[in-house]
Amino acid sequence: MNTTTILCILLLSLSIVMTLFLLVRSIIDTIQEHKRDKRNAQWEAEYQAARMKSLEK
C-alpha cells in the first residue's frame, strides 16, 4: 500500500465516523426536542388553568 491509498482510507474512515456522529446527534436532538415540547405543553396547560382560576375570582 502506498501513501495515497492509506490517506484515502483514513479520509473515508473519517467521513464515515463524522456521518455517524451527526446522525446520532440528530436523533438525540430530536428526542430532546420532543421531551422539551411535552414539558412546555404541560407548563402552558397548568399556566392557563391557574390563570382561568384567578380570572374566575
Coordinates of N, CA, C and O in Angstrom, one line a residue:
M1 N 0.8 -1.2 0.0 CA 0.0 0.0 0.0 C 0.9 1.2 0.0 O 1.8 1.3 0.8
N2 N 0.5 2.1 -0.8 CA 1.3 3.4 -0.9 C 0.6 4.4 0.0 O -0.5 4.3 0.6
T3 N 1.2 5.6 0.1 CA 0.8 6.6 1.0 C -0.6 7.2 0.6 O -1.5 7.5 1.4
T4 N -0.8 7.3 -0.7 CA -2.1 7.8 -1.2 C -3.3 6.9 -0.8 O -4.3 7.4 -0.4
T5 N -3.1 5.6 -0.9 CA -4.1 4.7 -0.5 C -4.4 4.8 0.9 O -5.6 4.8 1.4
I6 N -3.4 4.9 1.8 CA -3.6 5.0 3.2 C -4.3 6.3 3.5 O -5.3 6.3 4.3
L7 N -3.9 7.4 2.9 CA -4.6 8.7 3.2 C -6.1 8.6 2.7 O -6.9 9.2 3.4
C8 N -6.3 8.0 1.6 CA -7.7 7.9 1.1 C -8.5 7.0 2.1 O -9.7 7.4 2.4
I9 N -8.0 5.9 2.6 CA -8.7 5.1 3.5 C -9.0 5.9 4.8 O -10.1 5.8 5.4
L10 N -8.0 6.6 5.3 CA -8.2 7.4 6.5 C -9.3 8.5 6.3 O -10.1 8.8 7.2
L11 N -9.2 9.2 5.2 CA -10.2 10.2 4.9 C -11.6 9.6 4.8 O -12.6 10.2 5.3
L12 N -11.7 8.4 4.1 CA -13.0 7.8 4.1 C -13.5 7.4 5.4 O -14.7 7.5 5.8
S13 N -12.6 6.8 6.3 CA -13.0 6.5 7.6 C -13.4 7.7 8.4 O -14.4 7.6 9.2
L14 N -12.7 8.8 8.3 CA -13.1 10.0 9.0 C -14.5 10.5 8.6 O -15.3 10.8 9.4
S15 N -14.8 10.4 7.3 CA -16.1 10.9 6.8 C -17.2 10.0 7.3 O -18.3 10.4 7.6
I16 N -16.9 8.7 7.4 CA -17.9 7.7 7.9 C -18.2 8.0 9.4 O -19.3 8.0 9.8
V17 N -17.1 8.2 10.1 CA -17.3 8.5 11.6 C -18.1 9.8 11.8 O -19.0 9.9 12.6
M18 N -17.7 10.8 11.0 CA -18.4 12.1 11.1 C -19.9 11.9 10.7 O -20.8 12.5 11.4
T19 N -20.2 11.2 9.7 CA -21.6 10.9 9.3 C -22.4 10.2 10.4 O -23.5 10.6 10.8
L20 N -21.8 9.2 11.0 CA -22.4 8.5 12.1 C -22.6 9.4 13.3 O -23.7 9.4 14.0
F21 N -21.6 10.2 13.6 CA -21.7 11.2 14.8 C -22.9 12.1 14.5 O -23.7 12.4 15.4
L22 N -23.0 12.7 13.3 CA -24.1 13.6 13.0 C -25.4 13.0 13.1 O -26.4 13.6 13.5
L23 N -25.5 11.7 12.6 CA -26.8 11.0 12.6 C -27.2 10.8 14.1 O -28.4 11.0 14.4
V24 N -26.3 10.3 14.9 CA -26.6 10.0 16.3 C -27.0 11.3 17.0 O -28.0 11.4 17.8
R25 N -26.2 12.4 16.8 CA -26.5 13.7 17.4 C -27.9 14.2 17.0 O -28.6 14.8 17.8
S26 N -28.3 14.0 15.7 CA -29.6 14.4 15.2 C -30.7 13.7 15.9 O -31.7 14.2 16.3
I27 N -30.5 12.4 16.1 CA -31.5 11.6 16.8 C -31.7 12.0 18.2 O -32.8 12.2 18.7
I28 N -30.5 12.3 18.9 CA -30.6 12.7 20.3 C -31.3 14.1 20.4 O -32.1 14.3 21.3
D29 N -31.0 15.0 19.5 CA -31.6 16.3 19.4 C -33.1 16.2 19.2 O -33.9 16.9 19.9
T30 N -33.5 15.3 18.4 CA -35.0 15.1 18.1 C -35.7 14.6 19.4 O -36.8 15.1 19.7
I31 N -35.1 13.7 20.1 CA -35.6 13.1 21.3 C -35.7 14.3 22.4 O -36.8 14.4 23.0
Q32 N -34.7 15.0 22.5 CA -34.7 16.1 23.5 C -35.7 17.2 23.1 O -36.4 17.7 24.0
E33 N -35.9 17.5 21.9 CA -36.8 18.5 21.4 C -38.3 18.0 21.7 O -39.1 18.7 22.2
H34 N -38.5 16.7 21.5 CA -39.8 16.1 21.8 C -40.1 16.2 23.3 O -41.2 16.6 23.7
K35 N -39.1 15.9 24.2 CA -39.3 16.0 25.6 C -39.6 17.4 26.0 O -40.4 17.7 26.9
R36 N -38.8 18.4 25.4 CA -39.0 19.8 25.7 C -40.4 20.3 25.3 O -41.0 21.0 26.1
D37 N -40.8 19.8 24.1 CA -42.2 20.2 23.7 C -43.3 19.7 24.6 O -44.2 20.4 24.9
K38 N -43.1 18.5 25.1 CA -44.1 17.9 26.1 C -44.1 18.7 27.4 O -45.1 19.0 27.9
R39 N -42.9 19.0 27.9 CA -42.7 19.8 29.1 C -43.3 21.2 29.0 O -44.1 21.7 29.8
N40 N -43.1 21.8 27.8 CA -43.7 23.2 27.6 C -45.2 23.1 27.5 O -45.9 24.0 28.0
A41 N -45.7 22.1 26.8 CA -47.2 22.0 26.7 C -47.8 21.8 28.1 O -48.8 22.3 28.4
Q42 N -47.2 21.0 28.9 CA -47.7 20.7 30.3 C -47.6 22.0 31.1 O -48.6 22.4 31.8
W43 N -46.5 22.7 31.0 CA -46.4 24.0 31.7 C -47.5 25.0 31.3 O -48.1 25.7 32.1
E44 N -47.7 25.1 29.9 CA -48.7 26.0 29.4 C -50.1 25.6 29.9 O -50.9 26.5 30.2
A45 N -50.4 24.4 29.9 CA -51.7 23.9 30.3 C -51.9 24.3 31.8 O -53.0 24.8 32.2
E46 N -50.9 24.1 32.6 CA -51.0 24.4 34.0 C -51.1 25.9 34.2 O -51.9 26.4 35.0
Y47 N -50.4 26.7 33.4 CA -50.5 28.1 33.5 C -51.8 28.6 33.1 O -52.4 29.5 33.8
Q48 N -52.4 28.1 32.0 CA -53.7 28.5 31.6 C -54.8 28.2 32.6 O -55.7 28.9 32.9
A49 N -54.7 27.0 33.2 CA -55.6 26.6 34.3 C -55.6 27.5 35.4 O -56.6 28.0 36.0
A50 N -54.4 27.9 35.9 CA -54.2 28.8 37.0 C -54.7 30.2 36.6 O -55.3 30.9 37.5
R51 N -54.5 30.6 35.4 CA -55.0 31.9 35.0 C -56.5 32.0 35.0 O -57.1 32.9 35.4
M52 N -57.1 30.9 34.4 CA -58.6 30.9 34.4 C -59.1 30.8 35.8 O -60.2 31.5 36.1
K53 N -58.5 30.1 36.7 CA -58.9 30.1 38.1 C -58.9 31.5 38.7 O -59.8 31.9 39.4
S54 N -57.8 32.2 38.4 CA -57.6 33.6 39.0 C -58.6 34.5 38.4 O -59.0 35.5 39.0
L55 N -59.0 34.3 37.1 CA -59.9 35.2 36.5 C -61.4 35.0 37.0 O -62.2 35.9 36.9
E56 N -61.6 33.8 37.4 CA -63.0 33.5 37.9 C -63.3 34.2 39.2 O -64.4 34.3 39.6
K57 N -62.3 34.5 40.0 CA -62.5 35.1 41.3 C -63.1 36.5 41.2 O -63.1 37.3 40.4

